[in-house]
C-alpha cells in the first residue's frame, strides 16, 4: 500500500461539466486507470474512500458524478448513514434522476470520462478498467460494450437490471465486448432475479466473453457500501479480492 492523493476535478462533456473525484498514488508515477461508477446514492465520502483504497493498490481512479446534469454532488442530500427509514424519501428524489440517465446519455458521458483518463499524465498509456456498483454495474457493462477498444476489464457488484427483456438491456452489448468481466451478484436481489443472472451468463458465454459471474450468498443488494444498512463486511472484502485480482490479471 502507498500514500494517496485525492482531488476534485471537472470533466467537460457534450452536455456540460461533470464534477468528479480523482485518486492516485502520491508518487506521481503514471498508473493504470480505473473508472469507478457510483451506486444510486452518488458521489460521497464513502465512494471517495473506495477510490482511495484502489489508488493505494496502485491505480489512478476517476469517480464521476453521473448525475451532473442535475447539479454538483451531492445532487440529493444524504445522511452520514443510510438506514432503511431514510430510503423512501431518498429514492423519491433519486428515482426521476436515475430514470433520466438513458443509455445514450450515459455512454456519451463515458466517452468524456475515458478521454479524461487518457489525457491525464497520472494514467499509464493503454486501455483502462471499469468497475461499478448498483446502477454503476449497468454502466460498467455498457461502457465495456460501447468502448471496447478502451476498456481492458470491467466489473460490477450488486448490479440491477443487467439482463432484462427490453431493447435497452445492457446485456445486449455482449457481442461487442473484448474486455474480461467479473460480476459479483447480491443474493435474493429483486433488481436482478435468477432469470436475469442466467440471461446475462448465457449472453456472455455465447459471445465468447471472458467472464466470471458469482452470487454472494447471504449478501444484500448494496453489500459493498459501508455507509448503508446493506453493508456486509465479509462480502465487501470478497469483492475487493475479486476486483484486485481482475486488475492484476489485466495490467
Coordinates of N, CA, C and O in Angstrom, one line a residue, residues 10-172:
X10 N -13.0 18.6 -12.7 CA -14.2 18.8 -13.5 C -13.9 18.2 -14.9 O -12.8 18.3 -15.4
X11 N -14.9 17.6 -15.5 CA -14.8 16.9 -16.8 C -15.8 17.5 -17.8 O -17.0 17.4 -17.6
X12 N -15.3 18.2 -18.8 CA -16.2 18.7 -19.8 C -16.8 17.6 -20.6 O -16.2 16.6 -20.9
X13 N -18.1 17.7 -20.8 CA -18.9 16.7 -21.6 C -19.7 17.4 -22.6 O -19.7 18.7 -22.7
X14 N -20.4 16.7 -23.5 CA -21.2 17.3 -24.5 C -22.3 18.1 -23.9 O -22.9 19.0 -24.6
X15 N -22.7 17.8 -22.7 CA -23.9 18.4 -22.1 C -23.6 19.3 -20.9 O -24.5 19.7 -20.2
X16 N -22.3 19.6 -20.7 CA -22.0 20.4 -19.5 C -20.7 20.0 -18.9 O -19.7 19.7 -19.6
X17 N -20.6 20.1 -17.6 CA -19.4 19.7 -16.9 C -19.7 18.8 -15.7 O -20.6 19.1 -14.9
X18 N -19.1 17.6 -15.7 CA -19.3 16.6 -14.7 C -18.2 16.8 -13.6 O -17.0 16.8 -13.9
X19 N -18.7 17.0 -12.4 CA -17.7 17.0 -11.3 C -17.3 15.6 -10.9 O -18.1 14.7 -11.2
X20 N -16.1 15.4 -10.4 CA -15.6 14.1 -10.2 C -14.5 14.1 -9.1 O -14.1 15.2 -8.7
X21 N -14.1 12.9 -8.7 CA -13.1 12.8 -7.7 C -12.0 11.9 -8.4 O -12.3 10.9 -9.0
X22 N -10.7 12.4 -8.3 CA -9.6 11.6 -8.8 C -8.7 11.3 -7.7 O -8.2 12.1 -7.0
X23 N -8.4 10.0 -7.6 CA -7.4 9.5 -6.6 C -6.3 8.8 -7.3 O -6.5 8.1 -8.2
X24 N -5.0 9.0 -6.7 CA -3.9 8.4 -7.4 C -2.8 8.2 -6.3 O -2.7 8.9 -5.3
X25 N -1.8 7.3 -6.6 CA -0.7 7.2 -5.7 C 0.1 8.5 -5.6 O 0.2 9.2 -6.6
X26 N 0.6 8.8 -4.4 CA 1.2 10.1 -4.2 C 2.6 10.3 -4.8 O 3.1 11.4 -4.8
X27 N 3.1 9.2 -5.4 CA 4.5 9.3 -6.0 C 4.5 10.0 -7.4 O 5.5 10.3 -8.0
X28 N 3.3 10.2 -8.0 CA 3.2 10.9 -9.2 C 3.5 10.0 -10.5 O 3.5 10.5 -11.6
X29 N 3.8 8.8 -10.2 CA 4.1 7.8 -11.4 C 2.8 7.5 -12.1 O 1.8 7.2 -11.4
X30 N 2.8 7.5 -13.4 CA 1.6 7.1 -14.2 C 1.2 5.6 -13.8 O 2.1 4.7 -13.8
X31 N 0.0 5.4 -13.5 CA -0.6 4.1 -13.1 C -1.7 3.7 -14.0 O -2.4 4.6 -14.6
X32 N -2.1 2.4 -14.1 CA -3.3 2.1 -14.9 C -4.5 2.8 -14.4 O -4.7 3.0 -13.2
X33 N -5.3 3.2 -15.3 CA -6.5 3.9 -15.0 C -7.7 3.1 -14.7 O -7.9 2.0 -15.3
X34 N -8.5 3.5 -13.7 CA -9.8 2.8 -13.4 C -10.9 3.8 -13.3 O -10.8 4.9 -12.6
X35 N -12.0 3.6 -14.0 CA -13.2 4.4 -14.0 C -14.1 3.7 -13.0 O -14.5 2.6 -13.2
X36 N -14.5 4.4 -12.0 CA -15.4 3.8 -10.9 C -16.7 4.5 -11.0 O -16.9 5.7 -10.8
X37 N -17.8 3.7 -11.3 CA -19.1 4.2 -11.4 C -19.9 4.1 -10.1 O -19.9 3.0 -9.4
X38 N -20.5 5.1 -9.7 CA -21.3 5.2 -8.4 C -22.5 4.3 -8.4 O -22.9 3.8 -9.4
X39 N -22.9 4.1 -7.1 CA -24.2 3.5 -6.9 C -25.3 4.6 -7.0 O -24.9 5.8 -7.3
X40 N -26.5 4.3 -6.7 CA -27.6 5.3 -6.8 C -27.4 6.5 -5.9 O -27.8 7.6 -6.2
X41 N -26.7 6.2 -4.7 CA -26.6 7.3 -3.7 C -25.6 8.3 -4.1 O -25.5 9.4 -3.5
X42 N -24.8 8.1 -5.1 CA -23.9 9.1 -5.7 C -22.6 9.3 -5.1 O -22.1 8.6 -4.2
X43 N -21.9 10.3 -5.7 CA -20.5 10.6 -5.2 C -20.6 11.3 -3.9 O -21.2 12.3 -3.6
X44 N -19.9 10.6 -2.9 CA -20.0 11.0 -1.5 C -18.7 10.4 -0.8 O -17.9 9.7 -1.4
X45 N -18.5 10.7 0.5 CA -17.3 10.3 1.1 C -17.0 8.8 1.0 O -15.8 8.4 0.9
X46 N -18.0 8.0 1.1 CA -17.7 6.5 1.1 C -17.1 6.1 -0.3 O -16.2 5.4 -0.4
X47 N -17.7 6.7 -1.4 CA -17.1 6.3 -2.7 C -15.7 6.9 -2.9 O -14.9 6.2 -3.5
X48 N -15.5 8.0 -2.3 CA -14.1 8.6 -2.3 C -13.1 7.6 -1.6 O -12.0 7.4 -2.0
X49 N -13.6 7.1 -0.5 CA -12.8 6.2 0.3 C -12.5 4.9 -0.5 O -11.4 4.3 -0.4
X50 N -13.5 4.4 -1.3 CA -13.3 3.3 -2.1 C -12.2 3.6 -3.2 O -11.4 2.8 -3.5
X51 N -12.3 4.8 -3.8 CA -11.3 5.2 -4.8 C -10.0 5.3 -4.2 O -9.0 4.8 -4.8
X52 N -9.9 5.8 -2.9 CA -8.6 5.9 -2.3 C -8.0 4.5 -2.1 O -6.8 4.3 -2.2
X53 N -8.8 3.5 -1.7 CA -8.3 2.2 -1.5 C -7.8 1.6 -2.8 O -6.7 0.9 -2.8
X54 N -8.5 1.8 -3.9 CA -7.9 1.3 -5.2 C -6.6 2.0 -5.5 O -5.7 1.4 -6.0
X55 N -6.6 3.3 -5.3 CA -5.4 4.1 -5.6 C -4.2 3.6 -4.8 O -3.1 3.5 -5.3
X56 N -4.5 3.3 -3.5 CA -3.4 2.8 -2.7 C -2.8 1.4 -3.2 O -1.7 1.1 -2.9
X57 N -3.7 0.7 -3.9 CA -3.2 -0.6 -4.5 C -2.5 -0.4 -5.8 O -2.0 -1.3 -6.4
X58 N -2.4 0.9 -6.3 CA -1.5 1.2 -7.4 C -2.2 1.6 -8.7 O -1.7 1.4 -9.8
X59 N -3.4 2.3 -8.6 CA -4.2 2.7 -9.7 C -4.5 4.2 -9.6 O -4.6 4.7 -8.5
X60 N -4.8 4.8 -10.8 CA -5.4 6.1 -10.8 C -6.8 6.0 -11.1 O -7.2 5.4 -12.1
X61 N -7.7 6.5 -10.2 CA -9.1 6.2 -10.1 C -9.9 7.5 -10.3 O -9.7 8.4 -9.6
X62 N -10.9 7.4 -11.2 CA -11.8 8.5 -11.5 C -13.2 8.1 -11.1 O -13.7 7.1 -11.6
X63 N -13.8 8.9 -10.3 CA -15.2 8.7 -9.9 C -16.1 9.9 -10.3 O -16.1 10.9 -9.6
X64 N -16.8 9.8 -11.4 CA -17.6 10.9 -11.8 C -19.0 11.0 -11.2 O -19.5 9.9 -10.8
X65 N -19.5 12.2 -11.0 CA -20.9 12.3 -10.6 C -21.7 12.2 -11.9 O -21.9 13.1 -12.7
X66 N -22.3 11.0 -12.1 CA -23.0 10.7 -13.3 C -24.4 11.5 -13.4 O -25.0 11.5 -14.4
X67 N -24.8 12.1 -12.2 CA -26.0 12.9 -12.2 C -25.7 14.3 -12.4 O -26.5 15.2 -12.0
X68 N -24.6 14.7 -13.0 CA -24.2 16.1 -13.0 C -25.2 17.0 -13.7 O -25.2 18.2 -13.5
X69 N -26.0 16.5 -14.6 CA -27.0 17.3 -15.3 C -28.0 17.9 -14.3 O -28.7 18.9 -14.6
X70 N -28.1 17.3 -13.1 CA -29.0 17.8 -12.1 C -28.3 18.6 -10.9 O -28.9 18.9 -9.9
X71 N -27.0 18.8 -11.1 CA -26.2 19.6 -10.1 C -25.0 18.9 -9.7 O -24.8 17.7 -10.0
X72 N -24.2 19.6 -9.0 CA -22.9 19.0 -8.4 C -23.3 18.1 -7.2 O -24.3 18.3 -6.6
X73 N -22.4 17.2 -7.0 CA -22.6 16.2 -5.9 C -22.5 17.0 -4.5 O -21.6 17.9 -4.4
X74 N -23.3 16.7 -3.5 CA -24.4 15.7 -3.6 C -25.6 16.3 -4.3 O -26.1 17.3 -3.8
X75 N -26.1 15.6 -5.3 CA -27.3 16.0 -6.0 C -28.5 16.0 -5.1 O -29.4 16.8 -5.1
X76 N -28.5 14.9 -4.3 CA -29.5 14.8 -3.2 C -28.8 14.6 -1.9 O -27.8 13.9 -1.8
X77 N -29.2 15.4 -0.9 CA -28.5 15.4 0.4 C -28.7 14.0 1.0 O -29.7 13.4 1.0
X78 N -27.5 13.5 1.5 CA -27.5 12.1 2.1 C -27.1 12.2 3.6 O -26.3 13.0 4.0
X79 N -27.7 11.4 4.5 CA -27.3 11.3 5.8 C -25.9 10.6 5.9 O -25.5 10.0 4.9
X80 N -25.2 10.7 7.0 CA -23.9 10.0 7.1 C -24.1 8.5 7.0 O -23.2 7.8 6.5
X81 N -25.2 8.0 7.5 CA -25.5 6.6 7.4 C -26.9 6.4 6.9 O -27.9 7.0 7.4
X82 N -27.0 5.6 5.8 CA -28.3 5.5 5.1 C -29.0 4.2 5.6 O -28.6 3.1 5.3
X83 N -30.0 4.4 6.5 CA -30.7 3.3 7.1 C -32.0 3.1 6.4 O -32.4 3.9 5.5
X84 N -32.7 2.0 6.6 CA -34.0 1.7 5.9 C -35.0 2.8 6.1 O -35.8 3.1 5.1
X85 N -35.0 3.5 7.2 CA -36.0 4.6 7.4 C -35.8 5.7 6.4 O -36.7 6.4 6.0
X86 N -34.5 6.0 6.0 CA -34.2 7.1 5.2 C -34.4 6.8 3.7 O -34.6 7.7 2.9
X87 N -34.5 5.5 3.3 CA -34.5 5.2 1.9 C -35.7 5.7 1.1 O -35.6 6.2 0.0
X88 N -36.9 5.6 1.7 CA -38.1 6.0 0.8 C -38.0 7.5 0.4 O -38.2 7.8 -0.8
X89 N -37.6 8.4 1.3 CA -37.5 9.8 0.9 C -36.4 10.0 -0.1 O -36.5 10.7 -1.0
X90 N -35.2 9.3 0.2 CA -34.1 9.5 -0.7 C -34.4 9.0 -2.1 O -34.2 9.7 -3.1
X91 N -35.0 7.8 -2.2 CA -35.4 7.3 -3.5 C -36.5 8.0 -4.2 O -36.6 8.1 -5.4
X92 N -37.3 8.7 -3.4 CA -38.4 9.5 -4.0 C -37.7 10.6 -4.8 O -38.3 11.1 -5.8
X93 N -36.6 11.1 -4.3 CA -35.9 12.2 -5.0 C -35.0 11.7 -6.1 O -34.8 12.3 -7.2
X94 N -34.4 10.5 -5.9 CA -33.4 9.9 -6.8 C -34.0 9.3 -8.0 O -33.4 9.3 -9.1
X95 N -35.2 8.7 -7.9 CA -35.7 7.9 -9.0 C -35.9 8.6 -10.3 O -35.4 8.1 -11.4
X96 N -36.5 9.8 -10.3 CA -36.6 10.6 -11.6 C -35.2 10.9 -12.2 O -35.0 10.9 -13.4
X97 N -34.2 11.2 -11.3 CA -32.9 11.5 -11.8 C -32.3 10.2 -12.4 O -31.6 10.3 -13.5
X98 N -32.4 9.1 -11.7 CA -31.9 7.8 -12.3 C -32.5 7.5 -13.6 O -31.8 7.1 -14.6
X99 N -33.8 7.7 -13.7 CA -34.5 7.3 -14.9 C -34.2 8.2 -16.1 O -34.3 7.8 -17.3
X100 N -33.7 9.4 -15.8 CA -33.4 10.4 -16.8 C -32.0 10.1 -17.5 O -31.7 10.6 -18.6
X101 N -31.2 9.2 -16.8 CA -29.9 8.9 -17.4 C -30.1 7.7 -18.3 O -29.9 6.6 -18.0
X102 N -30.4 8.0 -19.6 CA -30.6 6.9 -20.6 C -29.3 6.3 -21.0 O -28.2 6.9 -20.7
X103 N -29.3 5.2 -21.6 CA -28.1 4.5 -22.1 C -27.3 5.5 -23.0 O -26.1 5.5 -22.9
X104 N -28.0 6.1 -23.9 CA -27.3 7.0 -24.8 C -26.6 8.1 -24.1 O -25.4 8.5 -24.5
X105 N -27.3 8.8 -23.2 CA -26.6 9.9 -22.4 C -25.4 9.3 -21.6 O -24.4 9.9 -21.6
X106 N -25.6 8.2 -21.0 CA -24.6 7.6 -20.1 C -23.4 7.3 -20.9 O -22.2 7.5 -20.5
X107 N -23.5 6.7 -22.1 CA -22.4 6.4 -22.9 C -21.7 7.5 -23.6 O -20.5 7.5 -23.9
X108 N -22.5 8.6 -23.9 CA -21.9 9.8 -24.4 C -21.0 10.4 -23.3 O -19.9 10.9 -23.5
X109 N -21.5 10.3 -22.0 CA -20.6 10.7 -20.9 C -19.4 9.8 -20.7 O -18.3 10.3 -20.4
X110 N -19.6 8.5 -20.9 CA -18.5 7.6 -20.8 C -17.3 8.0 -21.7 O -16.2 7.9 -21.3
X111 N -17.6 8.4 -22.9 CA -16.6 8.9 -23.8 C -15.8 10.0 -23.1 O -14.5 10.0 -23.2
X112 N -16.4 10.9 -22.5 CA -15.7 12.1 -21.8 C -14.9 11.6 -20.6 O -13.8 12.0 -20.4
X113 N -15.5 10.6 -19.9 CA -14.7 10.1 -18.7 C -13.5 9.4 -19.1 O -12.4 9.5 -18.5
X114 N -13.6 8.5 -20.1 CA -12.5 7.8 -20.6 C -11.4 8.7 -21.2 O -10.2 8.5 -21.1
X115 N -11.9 9.7 -21.9 CA -10.9 10.7 -22.5 C -10.2 11.4 -21.4 O -9.0 11.7 -21.5
X116 N -10.9 11.7 -20.3 CA -10.2 12.4 -19.2 C -9.1 11.5 -18.6 O -8.0 12.0 -18.3
X117 N -9.4 10.2 -18.5 CA -8.3 9.3 -18.1 C -7.2 9.2 -19.1 O -6.0 9.3 -18.7
X118 N -7.5 9.1 -20.3 CA -6.5 9.0 -21.4 C -5.6 10.2 -21.4 O -4.4 10.1 -21.7
X119 N -6.1 11.4 -21.1 CA -5.3 12.6 -21.2 C -4.6 13.0 -19.9 O -3.8 13.9 -19.9
X120 N -4.8 12.2 -18.9 CA -4.2 12.5 -17.6 C -2.8 12.0 -17.5 O -2.6 10.8 -17.7
X121 N -1.8 12.8 -17.2 CA -0.4 12.3 -17.1 C -0.2 11.3 -16.0 O 0.8 10.6 -16.0
X122 N -1.1 11.2 -15.1 CA -1.0 10.3 -14.0 C -1.6 8.9 -14.4 O -1.5 7.9 -13.6
X123 N -2.1 8.7 -15.6 CA -2.6 7.5 -16.1 C -1.7 6.9 -17.1 O -1.3 7.6 -18.1
X124 N -1.3 5.6 -17.0 CA -0.4 4.9 -17.9 C -1.2 4.8 -19.2 O -2.4 4.7 -19.3
X125 N -0.4 4.7 -20.3 CA -0.9 4.5 -21.6 C -1.6 3.2 -21.8 O -1.3 2.2 -21.1
X126 N -2.7 3.2 -22.6 CA -3.4 1.9 -22.9 C -4.8 1.9 -22.3 O -5.2 2.9 -21.7
X127 N -5.5 0.8 -22.6 CA -6.9 0.7 -22.1 C -7.0 0.8 -20.6 O -6.0 0.6 -19.9
X128 N -8.2 1.1 -20.1 CA -8.4 1.2 -18.6 C -9.3 0.1 -18.2 O -9.8 -0.7 -19.0
X129 N -9.6 0.1 -16.9 CA -10.6 -0.8 -16.3 C -11.8 0.0 -15.8 O -11.6 1.2 -15.5
X130 N -12.9 -0.7 -15.7 CA -14.1 0.0 -15.2 C -14.7 -0.9 -14.1 O -14.7 -2.1 -14.3
X131 N -15.2 -0.3 -13.1 CA -16.0 -1.0 -12.1 C -17.2 -0.2 -11.7 O -17.1 1.1 -11.7
X132 N -18.2 -0.8 -11.2 CA -19.4 -0.1 -10.9 C -20.3 -0.9 -9.9 O -20.2 -2.1 -9.7
X133 N -21.1 -0.1 -9.2 CA -21.9 -0.6 -8.0 C -23.4 -0.2 -8.2 O -23.7 0.9 -8.6
X134 N -24.2 -1.2 -7.9 CA -25.7 -1.0 -8.1 C -25.9 -0.5 -9.6 O -25.6 -1.2 -10.5
X135 N -26.5 0.7 -9.8 CA -26.7 1.2 -11.1 C -25.4 1.3 -11.9 O -25.3 1.2 -13.1
X136 N -24.3 1.5 -11.2 CA -23.0 1.6 -11.8 C -22.5 0.3 -12.5 O -21.7 0.3 -13.4
X137 N -23.0 -0.9 -12.0 CA -22.7 -2.1 -12.7 C -23.2 -2.1 -14.1 O -22.6 -2.6 -15.0
X138 N -24.4 -1.6 -14.2 CA -25.0 -1.5 -15.6 C -24.2 -0.6 -16.4 O -23.9 -0.9 -17.6
X139 N -23.7 0.6 -15.9 CA -22.9 1.5 -16.7 C -21.6 0.8 -17.0 O -21.0 1.1 -18.1
X140 N -21.0 0.0 -16.1 CA -19.8 -0.7 -16.4 C -19.9 -1.6 -17.6 O -19.1 -1.6 -18.5
X141 N -21.0 -2.4 -17.6 CA -21.2 -3.3 -18.7 C -21.4 -2.6 -20.0 O -20.9 -3.0 -21.0
X142 N -22.2 -1.5 -20.0 CA -22.5 -0.8 -21.2 C -21.2 -0.1 -21.7 O -21.0 -0.1 -22.9
X143 N -20.4 0.4 -20.8 CA -19.1 1.0 -21.2 C -18.2 0.0 -21.9 O -17.5 0.3 -22.9
X144 N -18.1 -1.2 -21.3 CA -17.3 -2.2 -21.9 C -17.7 -2.6 -23.3 O -16.9 -2.9 -24.2
X145 N -19.0 -2.6 -23.6 CA -19.5 -2.9 -24.9 C -19.6 -1.7 -25.9 O -19.5 -1.9 -27.1
X146 N -19.6 -0.5 -25.4 CA -19.7 0.7 -26.2 C -18.4 1.2 -26.6 O -18.2 1.7 -27.7
X147 N -17.4 1.0 -25.7 CA -16.0 1.5 -26.0 C -15.0 0.3 -25.8 O -14.1 0.4 -25.0
X148 N -15.2 -0.8 -26.6 CA -14.4 -2.0 -26.3 C -12.9 -1.8 -26.5 O -12.1 -2.4 -25.8
X149 N -12.5 -0.9 -27.4 CA -11.0 -0.7 -27.6 C -10.4 0.1 -26.5 O -9.1 0.1 -26.4
X150 N -11.2 0.7 -25.6 CA -10.7 1.5 -24.5 C -10.8 0.9 -23.1 O -10.4 1.4 -22.1
X151 N -11.4 -0.3 -23.1 CA -11.7 -1.0 -21.8 C -11.1 -2.4 -21.8 O -11.5 -3.2 -22.6
X152 N -10.1 -2.6 -20.9 CA -9.5 -3.9 -20.8 C -10.1 -4.9 -19.8 O -10.0 -6.1 -19.9
X153 N -10.8 -4.3 -18.8 CA -11.5 -5.1 -17.8 C -12.7 -4.3 -17.3 O -12.6 -3.1 -17.2
X154 N -13.7 -5.1 -16.9 CA -14.9 -4.4 -16.3 C -15.5 -5.3 -15.3 O -15.6 -6.5 -15.4
X155 N -15.9 -4.7 -14.2 CA -16.5 -5.4 -13.1 C -17.8 -4.7 -12.7 O -18.0 -3.5 -12.9
X156 N -18.7 -5.5 -12.0 CA -19.9 -4.9 -11.5 C -20.3 -5.7 -10.2 O -20.2 -6.9 -10.2
X157 N -20.8 -4.9 -9.2 CA -21.2 -5.6 -8.0 C -22.6 -5.1 -7.6 O -22.9 -3.9 -7.7
X158 N -23.4 -6.1 -7.1 CA -24.8 -5.9 -6.7 C -25.5 -5.0 -7.7 O -26.2 -4.1 -7.4
X159 N -25.3 -5.4 -9.0 CA -26.0 -4.6 -10.1 C -27.4 -5.0 -10.2 O -27.8 -6.1 -9.9
X160 N -28.2 -4.1 -10.8 CA -29.6 -4.4 -11.1 C -29.9 -4.2 -12.5 O -29.3 -3.4 -13.2
X161 N -30.9 -4.9 -13.0 CA -31.5 -4.8 -14.4 C -30.3 -4.9 -15.4 O -30.3 -4.2 -16.4
X162 N -29.5 -5.9 -15.2 CA -28.4 -6.1 -16.2 C -28.8 -6.9 -17.4 O -28.1 -6.9 -18.4
X163 N -29.9 -7.7 -17.3 CA -30.3 -8.5 -18.4 C -31.8 -8.6 -18.5 O -32.4 -9.7 -18.2
X164 N -32.5 -7.6 -18.8 CA -33.9 -7.5 -18.9 C -34.4 -8.0 -20.2 O -33.6 -8.3 -21.1
X165 N -35.7 -8.0 -20.5 CA -36.2 -8.4 -21.8 C -36.6 -7.2 -22.6 O -37.4 -7.3 -23.5
X166 N -36.0 -6.0 -22.3 CA -36.2 -4.8 -23.0 C -35.1 -4.5 -24.1 O -34.0 -5.0 -23.9
X167 N -35.4 -3.7 -25.1 CA -34.4 -3.4 -26.1 C -33.2 -2.6 -25.5 O -32.2 -2.5 -26.2
X168 N -33.3 -2.0 -24.3 CA -32.3 -1.2 -23.7 C -31.4 -2.0 -22.8 O -30.5 -1.5 -22.1
X169 N -31.7 -3.3 -22.6 CA -30.9 -4.1 -21.6 C -29.4 -4.1 -21.9 O -29.0 -4.3 -23.0
X170 N -28.6 -3.9 -20.8 CA -27.2 -3.8 -21.0 C -26.6 -5.1 -21.6 O -25.6 -5.0 -22.3
X171 N -27.2 -6.2 -21.3 CA -26.5 -7.5 -21.7 C -26.5 -7.6 -23.2 O -25.7 -8.4 -23.8
X172 N -27.2 -6.8 -23.9 CA -27.3 -6.9 -25.4 C -26.0 -6.4 -26.1 O -25.8 -6.6 -27.3

